[in-house]
Tab-separated table of N, CA and C in Angstrom:
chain	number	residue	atom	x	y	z
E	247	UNK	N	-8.146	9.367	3.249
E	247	UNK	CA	-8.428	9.693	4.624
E	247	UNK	C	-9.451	8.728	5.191
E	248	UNK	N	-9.235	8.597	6.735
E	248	UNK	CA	-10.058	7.628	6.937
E	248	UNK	C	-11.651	8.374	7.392
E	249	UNK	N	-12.721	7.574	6.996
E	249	UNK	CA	-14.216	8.381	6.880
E	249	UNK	C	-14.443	8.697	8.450
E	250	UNK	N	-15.310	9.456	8.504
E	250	UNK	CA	-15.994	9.871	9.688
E	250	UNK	C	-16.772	8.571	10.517
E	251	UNK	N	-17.446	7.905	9.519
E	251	UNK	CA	-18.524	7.209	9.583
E	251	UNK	C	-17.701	6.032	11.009
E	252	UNK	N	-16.423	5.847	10.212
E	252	UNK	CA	-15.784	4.438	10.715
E	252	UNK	C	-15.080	4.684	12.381
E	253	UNK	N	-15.135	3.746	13.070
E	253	UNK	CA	-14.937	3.896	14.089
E	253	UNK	C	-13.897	4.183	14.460
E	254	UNK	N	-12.899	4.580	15.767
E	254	UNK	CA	-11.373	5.469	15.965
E	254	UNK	C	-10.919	4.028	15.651
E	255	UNK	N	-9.599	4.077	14.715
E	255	UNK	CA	-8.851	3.068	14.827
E	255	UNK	C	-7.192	3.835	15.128
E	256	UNK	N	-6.789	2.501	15.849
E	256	UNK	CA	-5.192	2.887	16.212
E	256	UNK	C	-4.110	3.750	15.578
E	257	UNK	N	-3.039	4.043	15.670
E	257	UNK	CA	-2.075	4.597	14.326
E	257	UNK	C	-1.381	2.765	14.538
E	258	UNK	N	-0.837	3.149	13.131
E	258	UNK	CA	0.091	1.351	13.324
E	258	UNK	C	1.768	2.424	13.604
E	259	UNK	N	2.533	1.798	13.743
E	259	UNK	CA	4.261	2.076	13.696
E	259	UNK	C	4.391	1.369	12.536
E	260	UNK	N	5.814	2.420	12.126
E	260	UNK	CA	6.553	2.000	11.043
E	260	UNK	C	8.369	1.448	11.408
E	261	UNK	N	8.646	1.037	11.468
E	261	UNK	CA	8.328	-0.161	10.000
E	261	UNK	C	8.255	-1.282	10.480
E	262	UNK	N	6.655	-1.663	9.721
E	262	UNK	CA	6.255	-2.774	9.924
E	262	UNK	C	7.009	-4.270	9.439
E	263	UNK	N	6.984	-4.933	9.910
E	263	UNK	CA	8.106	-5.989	10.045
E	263	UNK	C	7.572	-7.291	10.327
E	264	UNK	N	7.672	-8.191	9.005
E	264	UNK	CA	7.138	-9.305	9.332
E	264	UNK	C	8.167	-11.003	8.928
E	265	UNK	N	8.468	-11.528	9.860
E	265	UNK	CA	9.564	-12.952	9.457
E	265	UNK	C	8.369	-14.307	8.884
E	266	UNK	N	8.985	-14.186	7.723
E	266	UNK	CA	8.222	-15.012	6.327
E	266	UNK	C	9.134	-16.028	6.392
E	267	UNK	N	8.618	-17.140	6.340
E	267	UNK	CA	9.217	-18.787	5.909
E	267	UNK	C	8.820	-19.400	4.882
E	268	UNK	N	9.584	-19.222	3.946
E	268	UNK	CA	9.257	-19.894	2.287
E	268	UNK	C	10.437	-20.364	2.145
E	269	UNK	N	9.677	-22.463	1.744
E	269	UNK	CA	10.335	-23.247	1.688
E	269	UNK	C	11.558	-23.594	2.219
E	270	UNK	N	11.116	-23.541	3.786
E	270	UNK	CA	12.222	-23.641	5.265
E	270	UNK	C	13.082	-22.928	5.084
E	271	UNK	N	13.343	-21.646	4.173
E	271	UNK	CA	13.853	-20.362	4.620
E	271	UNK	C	13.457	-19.309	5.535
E	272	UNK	N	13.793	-18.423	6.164
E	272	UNK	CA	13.504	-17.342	6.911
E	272	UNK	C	13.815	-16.120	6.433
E	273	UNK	N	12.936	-15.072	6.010
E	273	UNK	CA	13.278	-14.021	5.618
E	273	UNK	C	12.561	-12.922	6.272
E	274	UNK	N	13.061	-11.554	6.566
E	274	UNK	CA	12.854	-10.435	7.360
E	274	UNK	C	12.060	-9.759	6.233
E	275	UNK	N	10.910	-9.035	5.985
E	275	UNK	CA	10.384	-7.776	5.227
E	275	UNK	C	9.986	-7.479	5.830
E	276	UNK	N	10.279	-5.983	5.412
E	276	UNK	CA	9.407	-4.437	5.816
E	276	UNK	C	8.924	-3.901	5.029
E	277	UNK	N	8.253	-3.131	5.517
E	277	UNK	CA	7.659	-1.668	4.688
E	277	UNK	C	8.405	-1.045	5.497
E	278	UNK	N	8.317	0.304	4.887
E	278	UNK	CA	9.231	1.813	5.499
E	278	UNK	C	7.714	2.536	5.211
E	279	UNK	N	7.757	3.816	6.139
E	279	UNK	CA	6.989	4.923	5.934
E	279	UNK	C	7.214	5.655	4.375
E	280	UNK	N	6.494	5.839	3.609
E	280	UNK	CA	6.424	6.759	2.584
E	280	UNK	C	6.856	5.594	1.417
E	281	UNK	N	6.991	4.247	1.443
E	281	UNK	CA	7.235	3.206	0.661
E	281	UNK	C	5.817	3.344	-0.461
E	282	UNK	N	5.619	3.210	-1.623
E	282	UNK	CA	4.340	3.029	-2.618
E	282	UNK	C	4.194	2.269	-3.042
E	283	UNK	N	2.605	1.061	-2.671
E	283	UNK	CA	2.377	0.118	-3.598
E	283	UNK	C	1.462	0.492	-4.159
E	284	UNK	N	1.124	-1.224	-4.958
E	284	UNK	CA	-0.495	-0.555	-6.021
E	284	UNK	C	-1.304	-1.174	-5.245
E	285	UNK	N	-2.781	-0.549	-5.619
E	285	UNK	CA	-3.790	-1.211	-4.865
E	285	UNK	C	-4.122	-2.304	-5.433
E	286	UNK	N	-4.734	-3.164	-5.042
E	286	UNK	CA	-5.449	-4.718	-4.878
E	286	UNK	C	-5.935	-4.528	-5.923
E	287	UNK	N	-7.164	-3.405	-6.164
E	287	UNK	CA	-8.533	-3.315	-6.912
E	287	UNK	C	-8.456	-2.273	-8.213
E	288	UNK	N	-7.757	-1.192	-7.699
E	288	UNK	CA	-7.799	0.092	-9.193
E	288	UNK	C	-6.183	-0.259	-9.348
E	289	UNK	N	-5.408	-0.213	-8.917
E	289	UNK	CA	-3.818	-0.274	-9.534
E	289	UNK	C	-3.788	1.553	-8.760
E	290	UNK	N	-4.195	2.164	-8.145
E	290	UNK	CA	-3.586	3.547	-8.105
E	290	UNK	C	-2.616	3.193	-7.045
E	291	UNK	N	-1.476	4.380	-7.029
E	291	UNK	CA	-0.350	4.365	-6.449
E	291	UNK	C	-0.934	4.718	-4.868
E	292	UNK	N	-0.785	3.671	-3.590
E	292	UNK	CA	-1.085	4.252	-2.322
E	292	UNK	C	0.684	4.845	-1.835
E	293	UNK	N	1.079	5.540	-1.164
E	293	UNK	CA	1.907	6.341	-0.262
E	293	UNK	C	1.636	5.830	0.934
E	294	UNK	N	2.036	4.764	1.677
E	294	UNK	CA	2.134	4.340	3.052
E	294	UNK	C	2.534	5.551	3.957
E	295	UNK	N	1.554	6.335	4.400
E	295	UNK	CA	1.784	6.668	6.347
E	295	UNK	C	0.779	7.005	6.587
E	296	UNK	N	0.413	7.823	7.537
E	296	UNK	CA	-0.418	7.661	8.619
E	296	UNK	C	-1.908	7.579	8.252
E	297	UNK	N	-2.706	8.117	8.041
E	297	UNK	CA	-3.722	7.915	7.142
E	297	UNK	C	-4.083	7.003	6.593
E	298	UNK	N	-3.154	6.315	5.551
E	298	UNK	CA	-3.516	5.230	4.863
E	298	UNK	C	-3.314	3.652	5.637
E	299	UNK	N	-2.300	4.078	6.365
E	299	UNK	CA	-2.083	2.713	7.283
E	299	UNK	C	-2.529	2.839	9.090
E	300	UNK	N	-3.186	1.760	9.139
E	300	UNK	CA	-4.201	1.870	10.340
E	300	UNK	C	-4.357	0.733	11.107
E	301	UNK	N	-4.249	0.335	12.271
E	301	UNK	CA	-4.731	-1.235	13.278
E	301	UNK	C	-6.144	-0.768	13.300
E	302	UNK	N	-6.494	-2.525	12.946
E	302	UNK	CA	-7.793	-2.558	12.932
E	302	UNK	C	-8.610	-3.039	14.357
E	303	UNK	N	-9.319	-3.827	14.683
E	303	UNK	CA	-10.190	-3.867	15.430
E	303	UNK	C	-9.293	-5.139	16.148
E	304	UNK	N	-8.700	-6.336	15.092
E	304	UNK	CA	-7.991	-7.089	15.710
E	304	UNK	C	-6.180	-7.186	16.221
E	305	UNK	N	-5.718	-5.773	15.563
E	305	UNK	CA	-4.678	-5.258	16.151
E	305	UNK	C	-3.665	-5.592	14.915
E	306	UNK	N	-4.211	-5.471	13.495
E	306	UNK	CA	-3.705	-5.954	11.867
E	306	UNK	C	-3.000	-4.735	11.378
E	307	UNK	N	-2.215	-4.442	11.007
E	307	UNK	CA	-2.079	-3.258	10.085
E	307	UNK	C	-2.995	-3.340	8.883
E	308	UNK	N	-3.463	-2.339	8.595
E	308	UNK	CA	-4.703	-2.534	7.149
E	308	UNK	C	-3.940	-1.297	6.403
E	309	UNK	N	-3.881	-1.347	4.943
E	309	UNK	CA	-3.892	-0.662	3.722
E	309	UNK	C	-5.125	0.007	3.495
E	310	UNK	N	-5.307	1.446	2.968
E	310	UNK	CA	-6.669	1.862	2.719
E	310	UNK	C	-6.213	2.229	1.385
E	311	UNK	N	-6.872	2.351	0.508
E	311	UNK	CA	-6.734	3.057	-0.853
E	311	UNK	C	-7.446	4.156	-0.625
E	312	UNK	N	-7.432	5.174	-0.921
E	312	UNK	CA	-7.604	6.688	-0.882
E	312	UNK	C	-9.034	7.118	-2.143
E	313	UNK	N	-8.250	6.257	-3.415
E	313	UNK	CA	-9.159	6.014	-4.671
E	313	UNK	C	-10.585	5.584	-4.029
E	314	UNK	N	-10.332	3.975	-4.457
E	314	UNK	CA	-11.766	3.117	-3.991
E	314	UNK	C	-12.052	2.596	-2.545
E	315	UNK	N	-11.476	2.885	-1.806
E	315	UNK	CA	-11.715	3.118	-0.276
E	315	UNK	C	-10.902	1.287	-0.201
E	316	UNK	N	-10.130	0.658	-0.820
E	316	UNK	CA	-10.221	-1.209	-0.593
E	316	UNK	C	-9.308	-1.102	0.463
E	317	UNK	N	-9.544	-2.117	1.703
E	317	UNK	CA	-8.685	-2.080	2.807
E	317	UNK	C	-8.239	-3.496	2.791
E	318	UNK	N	-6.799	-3.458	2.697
E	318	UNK	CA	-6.393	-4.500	2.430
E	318	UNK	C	-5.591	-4.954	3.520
E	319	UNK	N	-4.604	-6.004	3.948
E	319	UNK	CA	-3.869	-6.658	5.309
E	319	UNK	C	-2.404	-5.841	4.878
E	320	UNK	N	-1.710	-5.216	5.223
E	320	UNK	CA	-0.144	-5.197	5.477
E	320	UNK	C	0.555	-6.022	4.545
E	321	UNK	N	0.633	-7.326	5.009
E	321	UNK	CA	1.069	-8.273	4.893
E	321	UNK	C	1.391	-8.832	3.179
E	322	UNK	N	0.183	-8.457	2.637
E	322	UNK	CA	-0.162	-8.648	1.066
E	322	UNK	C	0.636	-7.666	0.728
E	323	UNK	N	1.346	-6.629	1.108
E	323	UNK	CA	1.744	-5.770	-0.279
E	323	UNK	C	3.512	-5.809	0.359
E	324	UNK	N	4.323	-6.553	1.673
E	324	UNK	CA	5.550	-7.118	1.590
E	324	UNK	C	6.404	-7.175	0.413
E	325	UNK	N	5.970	-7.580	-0.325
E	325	UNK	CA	6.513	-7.665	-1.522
E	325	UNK	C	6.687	-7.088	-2.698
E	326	UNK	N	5.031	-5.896	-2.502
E	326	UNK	CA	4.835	-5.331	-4.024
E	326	UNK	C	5.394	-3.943	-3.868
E	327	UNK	N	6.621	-3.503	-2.867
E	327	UNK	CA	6.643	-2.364	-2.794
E	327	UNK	C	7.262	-1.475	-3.973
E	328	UNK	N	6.881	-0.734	-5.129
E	328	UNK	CA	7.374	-0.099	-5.904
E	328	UNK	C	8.660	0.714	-6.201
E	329	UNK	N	9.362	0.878	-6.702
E	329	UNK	CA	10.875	1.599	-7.050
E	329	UNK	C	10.178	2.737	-7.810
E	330	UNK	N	10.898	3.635	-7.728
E	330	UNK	CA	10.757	5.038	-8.965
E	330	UNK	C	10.747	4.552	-10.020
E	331	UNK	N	11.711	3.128	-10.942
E	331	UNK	CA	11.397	3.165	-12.148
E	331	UNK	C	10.229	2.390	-12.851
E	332	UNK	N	9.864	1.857	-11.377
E	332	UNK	CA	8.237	0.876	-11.481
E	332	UNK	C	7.213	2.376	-11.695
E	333	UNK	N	7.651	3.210	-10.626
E	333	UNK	CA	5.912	4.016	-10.840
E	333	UNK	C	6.249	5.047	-12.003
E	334	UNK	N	7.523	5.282	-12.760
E	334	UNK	CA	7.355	6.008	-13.751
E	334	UNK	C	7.032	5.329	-15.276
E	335	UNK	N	7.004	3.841	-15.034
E	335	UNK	CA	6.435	2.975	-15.639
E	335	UNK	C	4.718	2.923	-15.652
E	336	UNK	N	4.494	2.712	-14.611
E	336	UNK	CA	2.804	2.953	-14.652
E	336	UNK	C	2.531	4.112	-14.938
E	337	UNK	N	2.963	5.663	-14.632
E	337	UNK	CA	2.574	6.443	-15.512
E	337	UNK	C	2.260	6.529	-16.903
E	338	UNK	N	3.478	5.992	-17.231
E	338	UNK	CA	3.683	6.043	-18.581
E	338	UNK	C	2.445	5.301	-18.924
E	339	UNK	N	2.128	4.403	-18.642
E	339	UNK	CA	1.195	3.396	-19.543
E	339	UNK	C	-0.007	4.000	-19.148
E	340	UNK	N	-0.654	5.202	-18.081
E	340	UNK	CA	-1.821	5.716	-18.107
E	340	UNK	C	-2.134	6.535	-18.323
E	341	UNK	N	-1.199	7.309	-18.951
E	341	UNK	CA	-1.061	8.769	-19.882
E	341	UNK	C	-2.403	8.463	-21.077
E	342	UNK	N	-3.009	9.435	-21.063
E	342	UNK	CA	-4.266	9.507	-21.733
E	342	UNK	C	-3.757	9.649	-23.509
E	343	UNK	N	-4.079	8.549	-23.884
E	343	UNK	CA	-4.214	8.434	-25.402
E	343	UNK	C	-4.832	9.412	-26.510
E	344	UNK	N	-4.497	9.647	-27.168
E	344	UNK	CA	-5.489	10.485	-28.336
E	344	UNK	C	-6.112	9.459	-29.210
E	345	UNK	N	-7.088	9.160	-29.765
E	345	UNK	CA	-7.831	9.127	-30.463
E	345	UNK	C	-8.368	10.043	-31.643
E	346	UNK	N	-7.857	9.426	-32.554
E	346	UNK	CA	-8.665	10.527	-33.812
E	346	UNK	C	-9.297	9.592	-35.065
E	347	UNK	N	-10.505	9.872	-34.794
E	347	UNK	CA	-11.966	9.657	-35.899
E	347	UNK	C	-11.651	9.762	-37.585
């Protein structure tokens, strides 16, 4: 959620939509509402909508992580958007270990 402290920022629209040119190609990405990437900083799973995605002061879509508060650009996570068998993958690998002495 976004803090009290921070000043009103915009809602952004979905779906955000940005035309990428790599190596004099043209390509269309989106995000969709309710799409999940990982964060920048902890790896936790964010849930893109309203809350977490926000215009900032210069009119950016920003990422918030919910976890460690990291606000990141839109733009950076185009690509990293997760599938079901990606995030039942990261579960798996943060399932708490046993240890025995």
């Amino acid at each position: 959620m976004i803090d009290i402290a921070e000043p009103f920022y915009q809602r952004a629209e979905f779906p955000i939509v940005r035309h990428v040119v790599e190596s004099g190609h043209e390509y269309v990405k989106t995000l969709q509402r309710y799409d999940k990437v990982p964060c920048w900083q902890c790896g936790q799973i964010i849930k893109l909508d309203y809350p977490t995605v926000y215009l900032d002061e210069q009119g950016l879509e920003v990422v918030r992580c919910r976890n460690c508060g990291r606000r990141v650009d839109a733009f950076h996570y185009l690509d990293k958007v997760l599938s079901d068998k990606d995030i039942r993958e990261i579960r798996k690998k943060t399932r708490k270990r046993r240890t025995y002495v």
